[in-house]
Coordinates of C-alpha atoms in Angstrom, one line a residue:
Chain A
X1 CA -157.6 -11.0 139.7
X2 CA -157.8 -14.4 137.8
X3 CA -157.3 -13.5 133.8
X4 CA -160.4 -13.9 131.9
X5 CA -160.8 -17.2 129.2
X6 CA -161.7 -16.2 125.8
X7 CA -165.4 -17.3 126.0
X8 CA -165.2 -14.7 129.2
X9 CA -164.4 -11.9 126.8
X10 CA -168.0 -9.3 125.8
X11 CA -169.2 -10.2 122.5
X12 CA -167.4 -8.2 119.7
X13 CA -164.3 -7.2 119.0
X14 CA -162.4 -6.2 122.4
X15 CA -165.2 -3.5 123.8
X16 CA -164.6 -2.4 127.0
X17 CA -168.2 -1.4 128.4
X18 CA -167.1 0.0 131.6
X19 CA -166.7 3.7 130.9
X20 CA -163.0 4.8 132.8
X21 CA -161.7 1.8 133.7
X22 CA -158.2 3.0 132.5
X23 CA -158.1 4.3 136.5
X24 CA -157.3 1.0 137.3
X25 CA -154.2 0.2 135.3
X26 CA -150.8 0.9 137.5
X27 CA -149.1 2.9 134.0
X28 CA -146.8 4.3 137.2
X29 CA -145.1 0.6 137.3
X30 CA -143.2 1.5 134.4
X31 CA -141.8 4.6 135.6
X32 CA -137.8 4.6 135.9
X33 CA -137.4 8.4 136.4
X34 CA -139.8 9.9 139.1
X35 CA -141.0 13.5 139.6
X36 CA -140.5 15.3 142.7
X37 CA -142.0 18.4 143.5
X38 CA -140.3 21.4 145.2
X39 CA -142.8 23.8 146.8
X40 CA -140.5 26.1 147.9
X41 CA -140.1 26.6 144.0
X42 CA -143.1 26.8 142.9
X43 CA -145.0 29.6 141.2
X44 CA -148.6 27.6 140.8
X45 CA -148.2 28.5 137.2
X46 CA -150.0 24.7 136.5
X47 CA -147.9 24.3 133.5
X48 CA -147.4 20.8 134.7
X49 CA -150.9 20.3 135.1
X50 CA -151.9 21.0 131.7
X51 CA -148.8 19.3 129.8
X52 CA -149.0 16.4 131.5
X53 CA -150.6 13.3 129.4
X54 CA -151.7 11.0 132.3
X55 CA -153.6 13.6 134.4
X56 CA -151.1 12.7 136.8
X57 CA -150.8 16.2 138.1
X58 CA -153.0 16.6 141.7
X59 CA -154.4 20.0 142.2
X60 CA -156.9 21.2 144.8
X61 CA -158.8 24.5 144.6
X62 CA -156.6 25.3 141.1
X63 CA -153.8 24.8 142.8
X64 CA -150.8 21.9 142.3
X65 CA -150.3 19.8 145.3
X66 CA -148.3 17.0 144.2
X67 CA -148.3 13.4 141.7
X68 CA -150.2 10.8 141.3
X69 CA -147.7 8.2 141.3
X70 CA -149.8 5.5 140.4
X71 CA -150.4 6.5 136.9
X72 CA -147.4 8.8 136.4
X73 CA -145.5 6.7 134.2
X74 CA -142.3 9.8 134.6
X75 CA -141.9 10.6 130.7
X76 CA -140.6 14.5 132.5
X77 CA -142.5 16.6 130.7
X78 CA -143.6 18.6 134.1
X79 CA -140.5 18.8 134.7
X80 CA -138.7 20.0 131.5
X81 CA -141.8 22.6 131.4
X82 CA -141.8 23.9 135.1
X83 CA -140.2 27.5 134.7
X84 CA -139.7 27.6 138.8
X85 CA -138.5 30.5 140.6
X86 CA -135.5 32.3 140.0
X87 CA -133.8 29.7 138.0
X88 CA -134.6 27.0 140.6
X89 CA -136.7 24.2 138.9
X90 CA -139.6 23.7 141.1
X91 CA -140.0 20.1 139.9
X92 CA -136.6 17.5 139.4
X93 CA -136.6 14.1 138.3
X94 CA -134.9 11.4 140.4
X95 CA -134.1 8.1 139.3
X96 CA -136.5 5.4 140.8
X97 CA -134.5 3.2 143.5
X98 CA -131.9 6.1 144.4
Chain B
X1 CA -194.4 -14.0 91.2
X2 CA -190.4 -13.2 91.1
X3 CA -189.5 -10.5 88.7
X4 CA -187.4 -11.6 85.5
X5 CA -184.7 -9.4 84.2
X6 CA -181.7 -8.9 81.8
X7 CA -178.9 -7.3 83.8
X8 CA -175.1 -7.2 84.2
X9 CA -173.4 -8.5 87.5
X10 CA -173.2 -5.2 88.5
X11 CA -176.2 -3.9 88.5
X12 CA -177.4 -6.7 89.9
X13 CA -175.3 -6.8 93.0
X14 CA -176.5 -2.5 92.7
X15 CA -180.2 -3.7 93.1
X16 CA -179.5 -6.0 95.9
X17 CA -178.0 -3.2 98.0
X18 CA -180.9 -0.9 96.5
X19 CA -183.3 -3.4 98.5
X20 CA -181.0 -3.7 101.4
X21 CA -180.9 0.1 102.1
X22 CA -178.1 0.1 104.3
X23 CA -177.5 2.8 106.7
X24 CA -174.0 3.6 105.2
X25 CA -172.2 3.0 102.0
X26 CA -168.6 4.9 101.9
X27 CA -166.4 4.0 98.7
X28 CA -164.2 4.5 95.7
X29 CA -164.3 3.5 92.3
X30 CA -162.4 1.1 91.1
X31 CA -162.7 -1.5 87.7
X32 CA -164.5 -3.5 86.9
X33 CA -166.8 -2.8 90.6
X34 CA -167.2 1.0 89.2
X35 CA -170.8 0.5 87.9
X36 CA -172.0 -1.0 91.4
X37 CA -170.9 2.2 93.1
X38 CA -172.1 4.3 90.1
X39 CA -175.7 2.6 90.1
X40 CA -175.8 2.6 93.9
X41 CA -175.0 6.4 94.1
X42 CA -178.0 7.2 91.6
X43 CA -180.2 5.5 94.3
X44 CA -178.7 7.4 96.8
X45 CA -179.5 11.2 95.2
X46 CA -182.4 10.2 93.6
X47 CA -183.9 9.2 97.3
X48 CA -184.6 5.4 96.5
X49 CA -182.6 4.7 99.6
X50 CA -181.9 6.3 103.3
X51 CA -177.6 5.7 102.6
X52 CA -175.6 7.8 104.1
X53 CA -172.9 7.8 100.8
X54 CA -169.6 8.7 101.8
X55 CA -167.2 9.4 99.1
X56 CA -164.0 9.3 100.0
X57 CA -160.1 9.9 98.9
X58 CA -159.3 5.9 98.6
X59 CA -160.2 2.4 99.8
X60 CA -158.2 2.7 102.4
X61 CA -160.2 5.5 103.4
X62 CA -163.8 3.9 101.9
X63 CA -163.1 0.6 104.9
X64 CA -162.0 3.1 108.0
X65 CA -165.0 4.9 107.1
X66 CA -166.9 1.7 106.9
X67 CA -165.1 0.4 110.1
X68 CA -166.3 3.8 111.7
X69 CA -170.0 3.6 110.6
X70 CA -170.2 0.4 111.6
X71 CA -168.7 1.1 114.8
X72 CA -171.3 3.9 115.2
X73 CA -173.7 1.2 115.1
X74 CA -174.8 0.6 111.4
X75 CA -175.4 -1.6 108.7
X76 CA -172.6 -1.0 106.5
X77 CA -171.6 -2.2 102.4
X78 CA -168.6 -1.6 100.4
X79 CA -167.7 -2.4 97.0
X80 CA -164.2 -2.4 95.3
X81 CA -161.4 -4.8 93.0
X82 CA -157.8 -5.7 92.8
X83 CA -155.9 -2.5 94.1
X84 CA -158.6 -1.5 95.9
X85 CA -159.1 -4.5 98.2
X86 CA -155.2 -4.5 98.7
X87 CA -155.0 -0.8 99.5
X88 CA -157.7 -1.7 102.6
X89 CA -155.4 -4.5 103.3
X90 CA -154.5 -3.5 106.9
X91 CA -158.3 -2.1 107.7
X92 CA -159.8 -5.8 106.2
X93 CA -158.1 -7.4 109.5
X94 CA -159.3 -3.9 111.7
X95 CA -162.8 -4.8 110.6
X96 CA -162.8 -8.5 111.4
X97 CA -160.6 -8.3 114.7
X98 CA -163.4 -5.3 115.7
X99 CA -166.1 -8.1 114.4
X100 CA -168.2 -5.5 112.5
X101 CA -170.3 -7.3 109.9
X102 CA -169.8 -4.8 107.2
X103 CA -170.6 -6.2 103.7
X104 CA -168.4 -6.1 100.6
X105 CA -169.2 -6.8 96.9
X106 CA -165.8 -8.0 95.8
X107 CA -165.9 -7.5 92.0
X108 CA -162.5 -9.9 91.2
X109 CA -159.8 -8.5 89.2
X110 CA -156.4 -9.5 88.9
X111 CA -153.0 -7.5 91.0
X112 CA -150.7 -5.3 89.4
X113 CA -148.1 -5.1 87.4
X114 CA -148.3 -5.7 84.7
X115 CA -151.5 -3.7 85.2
X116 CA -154.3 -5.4 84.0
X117 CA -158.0 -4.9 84.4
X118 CA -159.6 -8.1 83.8
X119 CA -160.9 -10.8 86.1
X120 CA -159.1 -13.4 88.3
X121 CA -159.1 -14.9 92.1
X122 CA -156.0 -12.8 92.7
X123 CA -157.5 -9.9 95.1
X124 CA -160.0 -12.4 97.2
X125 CA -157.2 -14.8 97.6
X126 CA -155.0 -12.2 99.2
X127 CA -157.4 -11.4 102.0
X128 CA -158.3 -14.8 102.3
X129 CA -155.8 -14.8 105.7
X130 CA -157.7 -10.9 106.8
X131 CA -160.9 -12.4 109.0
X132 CA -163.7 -11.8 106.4
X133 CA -166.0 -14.7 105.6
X134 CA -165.6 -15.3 101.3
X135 CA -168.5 -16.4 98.9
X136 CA -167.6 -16.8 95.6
X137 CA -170.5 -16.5 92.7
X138 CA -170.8 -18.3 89.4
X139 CA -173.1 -15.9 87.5
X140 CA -174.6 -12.7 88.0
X141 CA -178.0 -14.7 89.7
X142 CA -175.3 -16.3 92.6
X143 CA -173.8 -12.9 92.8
X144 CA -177.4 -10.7 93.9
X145 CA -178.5 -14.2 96.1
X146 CA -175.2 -14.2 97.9
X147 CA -175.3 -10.2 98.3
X148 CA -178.8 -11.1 100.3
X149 CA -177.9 -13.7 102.3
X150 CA -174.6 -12.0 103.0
X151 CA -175.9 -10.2 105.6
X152 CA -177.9 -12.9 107.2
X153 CA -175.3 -14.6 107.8
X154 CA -172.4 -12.0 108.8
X155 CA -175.0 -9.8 111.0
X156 CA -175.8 -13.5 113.3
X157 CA -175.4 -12.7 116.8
X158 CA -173.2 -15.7 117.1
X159 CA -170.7 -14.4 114.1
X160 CA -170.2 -11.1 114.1
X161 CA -167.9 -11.2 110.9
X162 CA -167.5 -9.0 107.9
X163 CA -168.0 -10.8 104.8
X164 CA -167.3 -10.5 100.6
X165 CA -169.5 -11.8 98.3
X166 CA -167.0 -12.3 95.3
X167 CA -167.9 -12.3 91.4
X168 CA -165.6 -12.3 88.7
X169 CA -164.6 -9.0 86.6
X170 CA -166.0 -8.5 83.8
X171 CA -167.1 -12.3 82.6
X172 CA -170.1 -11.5 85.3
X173 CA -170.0 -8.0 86.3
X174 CA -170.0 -6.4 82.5
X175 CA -172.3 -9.3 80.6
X176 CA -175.6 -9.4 80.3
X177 CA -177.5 -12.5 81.8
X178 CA -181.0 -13.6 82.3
X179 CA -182.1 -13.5 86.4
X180 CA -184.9 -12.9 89.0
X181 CA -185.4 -10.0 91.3
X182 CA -187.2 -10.7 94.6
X183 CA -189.7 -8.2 95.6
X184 CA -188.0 -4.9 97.8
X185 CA -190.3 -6.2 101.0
X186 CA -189.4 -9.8 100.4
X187 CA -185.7 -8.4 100.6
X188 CA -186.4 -6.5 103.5
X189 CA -188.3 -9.1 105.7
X190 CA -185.8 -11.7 105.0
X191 CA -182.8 -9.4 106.3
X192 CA -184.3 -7.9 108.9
X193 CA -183.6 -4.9 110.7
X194 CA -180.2 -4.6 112.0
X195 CA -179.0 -5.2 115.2
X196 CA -176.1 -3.1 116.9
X197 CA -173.9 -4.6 119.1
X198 CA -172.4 -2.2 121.7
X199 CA -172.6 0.8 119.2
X200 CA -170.8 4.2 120.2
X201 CA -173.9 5.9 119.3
X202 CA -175.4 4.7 122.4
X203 CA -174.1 7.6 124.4
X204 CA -176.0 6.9 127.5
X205 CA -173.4 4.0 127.6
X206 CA -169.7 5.3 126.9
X207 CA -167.3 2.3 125.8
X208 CA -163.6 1.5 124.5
X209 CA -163.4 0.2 121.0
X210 CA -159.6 -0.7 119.7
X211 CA -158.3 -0.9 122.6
X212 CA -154.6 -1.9 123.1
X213 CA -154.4 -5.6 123.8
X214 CA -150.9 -6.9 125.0
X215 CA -149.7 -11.3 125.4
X216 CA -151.8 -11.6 127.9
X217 CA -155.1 -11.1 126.0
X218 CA -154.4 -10.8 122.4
X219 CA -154.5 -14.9 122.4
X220 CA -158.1 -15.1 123.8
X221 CA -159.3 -12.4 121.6
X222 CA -158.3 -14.4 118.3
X223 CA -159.3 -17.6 119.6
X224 CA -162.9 -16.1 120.2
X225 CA -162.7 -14.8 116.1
X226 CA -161.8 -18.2 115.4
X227 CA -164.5 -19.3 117.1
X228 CA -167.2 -17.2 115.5
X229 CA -165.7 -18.2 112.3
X230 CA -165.7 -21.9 113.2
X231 CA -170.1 -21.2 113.5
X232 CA -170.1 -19.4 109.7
X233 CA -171.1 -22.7 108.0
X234 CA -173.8 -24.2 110.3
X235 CA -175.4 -20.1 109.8
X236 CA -174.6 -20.3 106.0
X237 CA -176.8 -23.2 105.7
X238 CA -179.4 -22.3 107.8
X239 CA -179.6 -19.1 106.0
X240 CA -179.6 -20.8 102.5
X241 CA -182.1 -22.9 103.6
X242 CA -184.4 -20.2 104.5
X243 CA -183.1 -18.5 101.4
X244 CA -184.3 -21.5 99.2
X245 CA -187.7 -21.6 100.6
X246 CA -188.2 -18.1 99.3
X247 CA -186.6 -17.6 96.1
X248 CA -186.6 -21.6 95.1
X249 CA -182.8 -21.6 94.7
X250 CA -181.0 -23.8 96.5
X251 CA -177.2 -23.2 98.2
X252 CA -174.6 -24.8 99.9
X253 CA -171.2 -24.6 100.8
X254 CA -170.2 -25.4 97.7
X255 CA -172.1 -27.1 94.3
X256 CA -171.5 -30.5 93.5
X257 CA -172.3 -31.2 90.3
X258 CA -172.4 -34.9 88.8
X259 CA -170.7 -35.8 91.4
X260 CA -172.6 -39.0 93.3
X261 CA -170.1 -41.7 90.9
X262 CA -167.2 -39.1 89.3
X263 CA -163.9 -40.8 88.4
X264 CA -162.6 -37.7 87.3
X265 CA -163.2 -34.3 88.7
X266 CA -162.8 -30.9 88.6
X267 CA -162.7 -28.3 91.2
X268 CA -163.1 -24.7 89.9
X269 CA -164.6 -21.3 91.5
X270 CA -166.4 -18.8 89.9
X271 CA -167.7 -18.1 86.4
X272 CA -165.3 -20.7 84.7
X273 CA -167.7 -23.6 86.5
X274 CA -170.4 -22.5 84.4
X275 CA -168.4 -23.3 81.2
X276 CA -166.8 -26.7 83.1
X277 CA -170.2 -27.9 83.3
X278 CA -171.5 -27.8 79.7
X279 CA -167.9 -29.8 79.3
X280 CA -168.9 -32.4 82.2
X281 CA -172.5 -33.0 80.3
X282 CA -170.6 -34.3 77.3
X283 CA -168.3 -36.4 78.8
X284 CA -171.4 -37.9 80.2
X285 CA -172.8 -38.1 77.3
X286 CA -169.8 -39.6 76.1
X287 CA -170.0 -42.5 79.2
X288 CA -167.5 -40.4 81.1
X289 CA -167.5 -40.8 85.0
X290 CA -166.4 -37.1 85.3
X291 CA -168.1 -34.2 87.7
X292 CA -166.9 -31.4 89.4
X293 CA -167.0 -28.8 92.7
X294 CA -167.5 -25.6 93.0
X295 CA -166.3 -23.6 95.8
X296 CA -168.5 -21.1 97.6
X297 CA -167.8 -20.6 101.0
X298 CA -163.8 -20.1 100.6
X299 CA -163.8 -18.6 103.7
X300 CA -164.3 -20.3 106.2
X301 CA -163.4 -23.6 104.2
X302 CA -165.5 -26.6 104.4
X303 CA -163.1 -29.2 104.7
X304 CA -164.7 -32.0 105.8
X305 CA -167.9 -31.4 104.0
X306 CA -165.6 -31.4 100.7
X307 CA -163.5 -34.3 101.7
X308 CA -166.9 -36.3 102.3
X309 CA -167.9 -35.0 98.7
X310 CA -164.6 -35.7 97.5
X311 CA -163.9 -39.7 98.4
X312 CA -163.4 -42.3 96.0
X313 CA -162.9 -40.0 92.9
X314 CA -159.3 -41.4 91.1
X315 CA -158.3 -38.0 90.2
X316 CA -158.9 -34.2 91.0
X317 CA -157.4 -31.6 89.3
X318 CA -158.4 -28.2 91.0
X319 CA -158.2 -25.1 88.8
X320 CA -156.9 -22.1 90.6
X321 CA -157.9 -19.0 88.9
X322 CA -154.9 -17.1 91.0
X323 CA -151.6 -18.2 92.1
X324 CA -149.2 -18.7 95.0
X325 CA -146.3 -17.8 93.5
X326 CA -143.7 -20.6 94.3
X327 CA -146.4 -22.4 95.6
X328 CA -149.7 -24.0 94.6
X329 CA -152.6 -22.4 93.9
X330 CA -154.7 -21.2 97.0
X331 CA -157.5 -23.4 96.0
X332 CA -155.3 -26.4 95.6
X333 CA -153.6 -25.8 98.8
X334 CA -157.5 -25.9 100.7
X335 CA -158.5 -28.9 98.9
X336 CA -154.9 -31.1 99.2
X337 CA -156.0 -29.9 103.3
X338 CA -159.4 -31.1 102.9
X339 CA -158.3 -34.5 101.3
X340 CA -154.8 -34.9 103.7
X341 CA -157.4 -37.4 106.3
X342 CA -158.7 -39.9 103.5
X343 CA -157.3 -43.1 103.5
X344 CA -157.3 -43.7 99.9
X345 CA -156.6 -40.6 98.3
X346 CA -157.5 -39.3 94.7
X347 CA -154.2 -38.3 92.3
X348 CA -154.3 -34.6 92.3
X349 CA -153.0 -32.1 89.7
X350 CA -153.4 -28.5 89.9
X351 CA -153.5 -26.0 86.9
X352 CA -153.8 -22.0 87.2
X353 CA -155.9 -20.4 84.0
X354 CA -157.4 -17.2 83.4
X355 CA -155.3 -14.8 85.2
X356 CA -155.5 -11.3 84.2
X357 CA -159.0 -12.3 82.1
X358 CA -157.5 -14.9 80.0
X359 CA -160.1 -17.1 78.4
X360 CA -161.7 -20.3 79.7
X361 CA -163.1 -22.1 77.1
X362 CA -164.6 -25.4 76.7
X363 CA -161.8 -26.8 75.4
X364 CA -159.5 -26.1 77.6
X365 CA -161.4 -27.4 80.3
X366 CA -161.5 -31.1 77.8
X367 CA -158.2 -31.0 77.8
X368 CA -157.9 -31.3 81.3
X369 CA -160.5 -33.7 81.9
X370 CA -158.9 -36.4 79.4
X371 CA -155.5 -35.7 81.4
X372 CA -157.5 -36.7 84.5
X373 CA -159.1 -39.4 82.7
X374 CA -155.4 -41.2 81.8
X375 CA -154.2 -40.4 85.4
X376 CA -157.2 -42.4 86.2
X377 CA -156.0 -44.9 84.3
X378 CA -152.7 -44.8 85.4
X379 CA -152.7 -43.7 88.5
X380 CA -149.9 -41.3 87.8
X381 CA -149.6 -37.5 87.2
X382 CA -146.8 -36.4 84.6
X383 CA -147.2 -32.9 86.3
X384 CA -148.4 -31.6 89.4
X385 CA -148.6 -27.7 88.8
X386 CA -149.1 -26.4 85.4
X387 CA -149.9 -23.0 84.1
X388 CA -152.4 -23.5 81.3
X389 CA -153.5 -21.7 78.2
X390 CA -150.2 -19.8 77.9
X391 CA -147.9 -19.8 75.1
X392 CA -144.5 -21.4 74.5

């Protein structure tokens, strides 16, 4: 998308009118540790669900089923909250590019 | 037939805002501005206006509630001095960068320490970098008109821009002075109803305000402020104009008075003009080329205007009422700016007087006028910076 020039910009002081839009901004670009989720660990407790400050926690029918990568910007919270099952983390974090 | 009256500065500046009836007022009290606030909140609980009044903990608090009323989508007005205007300091360049046109009677007083309560440029000059559009007043009269068309001119769809209207402490805002009233519906047809600009009330319509803006934006947002503030003086005109035509007072961007053939000249802001003046008639008197300019839009600055009102005087000496300290005065620094393109530039000389309240009388203001009139003669300034009235 070409930038916008500063006569481009809606009148006032940086308004964004379109309710939202933050969907479209790739925060998961600056991710250098990624989640990964371990089913076989998981109690469906949602803890990371409702820690998790980019909505970046999928569920379906109340139930996790994995990341949205493209706005998980990997800050671990899921994971350092994730009690797992029997001592066994049900989400890890790996470094990006390993 | 306009209404004539004996008021302070004060309670002028309280009447205008009685007549504007904005939607929100939120505020603190601070010297010498207290009795605008004090008058203003009488109107408010004895139902002469539809204010919303929110008191609040400090300025700093009185502007982010301003900044937040006005993002609601109201008409907004403010007054405060000195440590007031510096405690809003970082909300000042909030409401600007935002573009709300939120009005602020700016009652001038000079900064701490030493503490001090009395009247100089000090505060305004400090914000003069924040985004606000300045108008500086000579006497209570200047002080309501500029409160009126204050809002004409910051509430145009092509500005957008919060704005002072500046009088000094004390000298106008605690002395009595003869002055007209307009009517209330003459005040209210001349500044309309207001007209929000993507207001977060509108709920229908959800929108961002102060959102994060990294390099590759925060450029073309500035340079569309500066834009907006590069339209304030075609608007202040046209708004004076229209101004004139119903109270029979005319305004500028700045006064020039005496100043068609002037040798010698003066530039000075405020109340001490008013004194310059009488000084300026009997030099005339006296055969005396002298005249002088007064400053009213300070923000933005009309350089080229004053430049044009400015050639072939000899010599200038501009009076700052503040100072830069280890520079020169911000009023000297504006006009040495305005001046820099003229081929055949005036001496200039600068003095700072009546910081912290300290009297400008006649004499003082002679003094510096027969200075001017021997670099005249000369051509040359023993001194370019010079505190005056101040004792060995």
């Amino acid at each position: 998308m070409k930038p916008k020039g500063w006569k481009d910009l809606t009148p006032g002081g940086g308004v964004i009118l379109e309710a939202g839009n933050a969907d479209e901004y790739n925060t998961g670009s600056w991710r250098a540790f990624r989640p990964e989720w371990k089913e076989e660990n998981c109690i469906q407790c949602l803890f990371c669900w409702v820690f998790c400050p980019d909505s970046a926690v999928i569920t379906k029918d109340g139930k996790m089923t994995g990341f949205d990568y493209k706005h998980c910007k990997g800050c671990g919270v899921c994971a350092y909250e994730c009690p797992g099952k029997k001592g066994q983390k049900a989400i890890v974090m790996v470094e990006e590019g390993k | 037939m306009a209404k004539a009256v004996a008021v302070t500065g004060n309670q002028a500046v309280a009447e205008a805002l009685r007549q504007i009836d904005p939607d929100v007022c939120a505020a603190y009290p601070i010297t010498p501005s207290t009795e605008i606030m004090q008058r203003f909140a009488a109107f408010v609980a004895d139902g002469d206006v539809n204010t919303i009044l929110v008191t609040v903990e400090s300025e700093h608090s009185a502007m982010s509630a301003c900044i937040g009323a006005a993002a609601a989508g109201g008409r907004v007005v403010t007054a405060t001095s000195s440590q007031g205007l510096a405690l809003m300091w970082e909300m000042l360049y909030i409401a600007s960068g935002m573009r709300f046109p939120i009005l602020m009677a700016l009652v001038n007083r000079a900064l701490s320490a030493p503490i001090n309560i009395h009247g100089d440029h000090s505060d305004g000059m400090g914000a003069r970098d924040a985004g606000w559009i300045q108008l500086y007043s000579e006497n209570a009269q200047e002080a309501y008109d500029n409160t009126i068309q204050a809002l004409r001119i910051a509430e145009h769809m092509d500005i957008r821009l919060p704005i002072m209207t500046c009088m000094d402490g004390f000298i106008i805002s605690h002395s009595i002075e003869r002055m007209e009233y307009l009517k209330d519906e003459e005040v209210k047809d001349f500044i309309g109803e207001y007209k929000a600009l993507n207001p977060l009330l509108d709920i229908d319509n959800p929108k961002t305000i102060g959102a994060l803006v990294l390099p590759d934006y925060f450029m073309e947002h500035k340079k569309a402020q500066a834009d907006a503030m590069g339209k304030v003086k075609a608007v202040v005109l046209d708004v004076a104009e229209r101004f004139g035509k119903l109270s029979g007072r005319s305004y500028g961007l700045f006064e020039d008075y005496r100043l068609g053939d002037a040798d010698i000249t003066l530039v000075i802001m405020g109340s001490a003009a008013g004194t310059a003046k009488d000084v300026i008639d009997d030099l005339r008197n006296r055969g005396i080329k002298a005249g002088l300019l007064k400053p009213r839009l300070f923000r933005p600055f009309p350089y080229e205007e004053i430049a044009d009102a400015l050639k072939g005087v000899k010599a200038i000496c501009v009076m700052d009422r503040a100072d830069s300290s280890g520079g020169y005065g911000p009023l000297f620094m504006e006009i040495s700016s305005a001046l820099i393109h003229i081929k055949e530039r005036p001496v200039m000389i600068n003095k700072v007087y009546g910081l912290g309240g300290r009297d400008f009388l006649p004499e003082h203001a002679e003094t510096v006028l027969n200075e001017l009139a021997e670099i005249a003669n000369t051509g040359k300034a023993k001194t370019f910076k010079e505190y005056i009235t101040v004792r060995e």
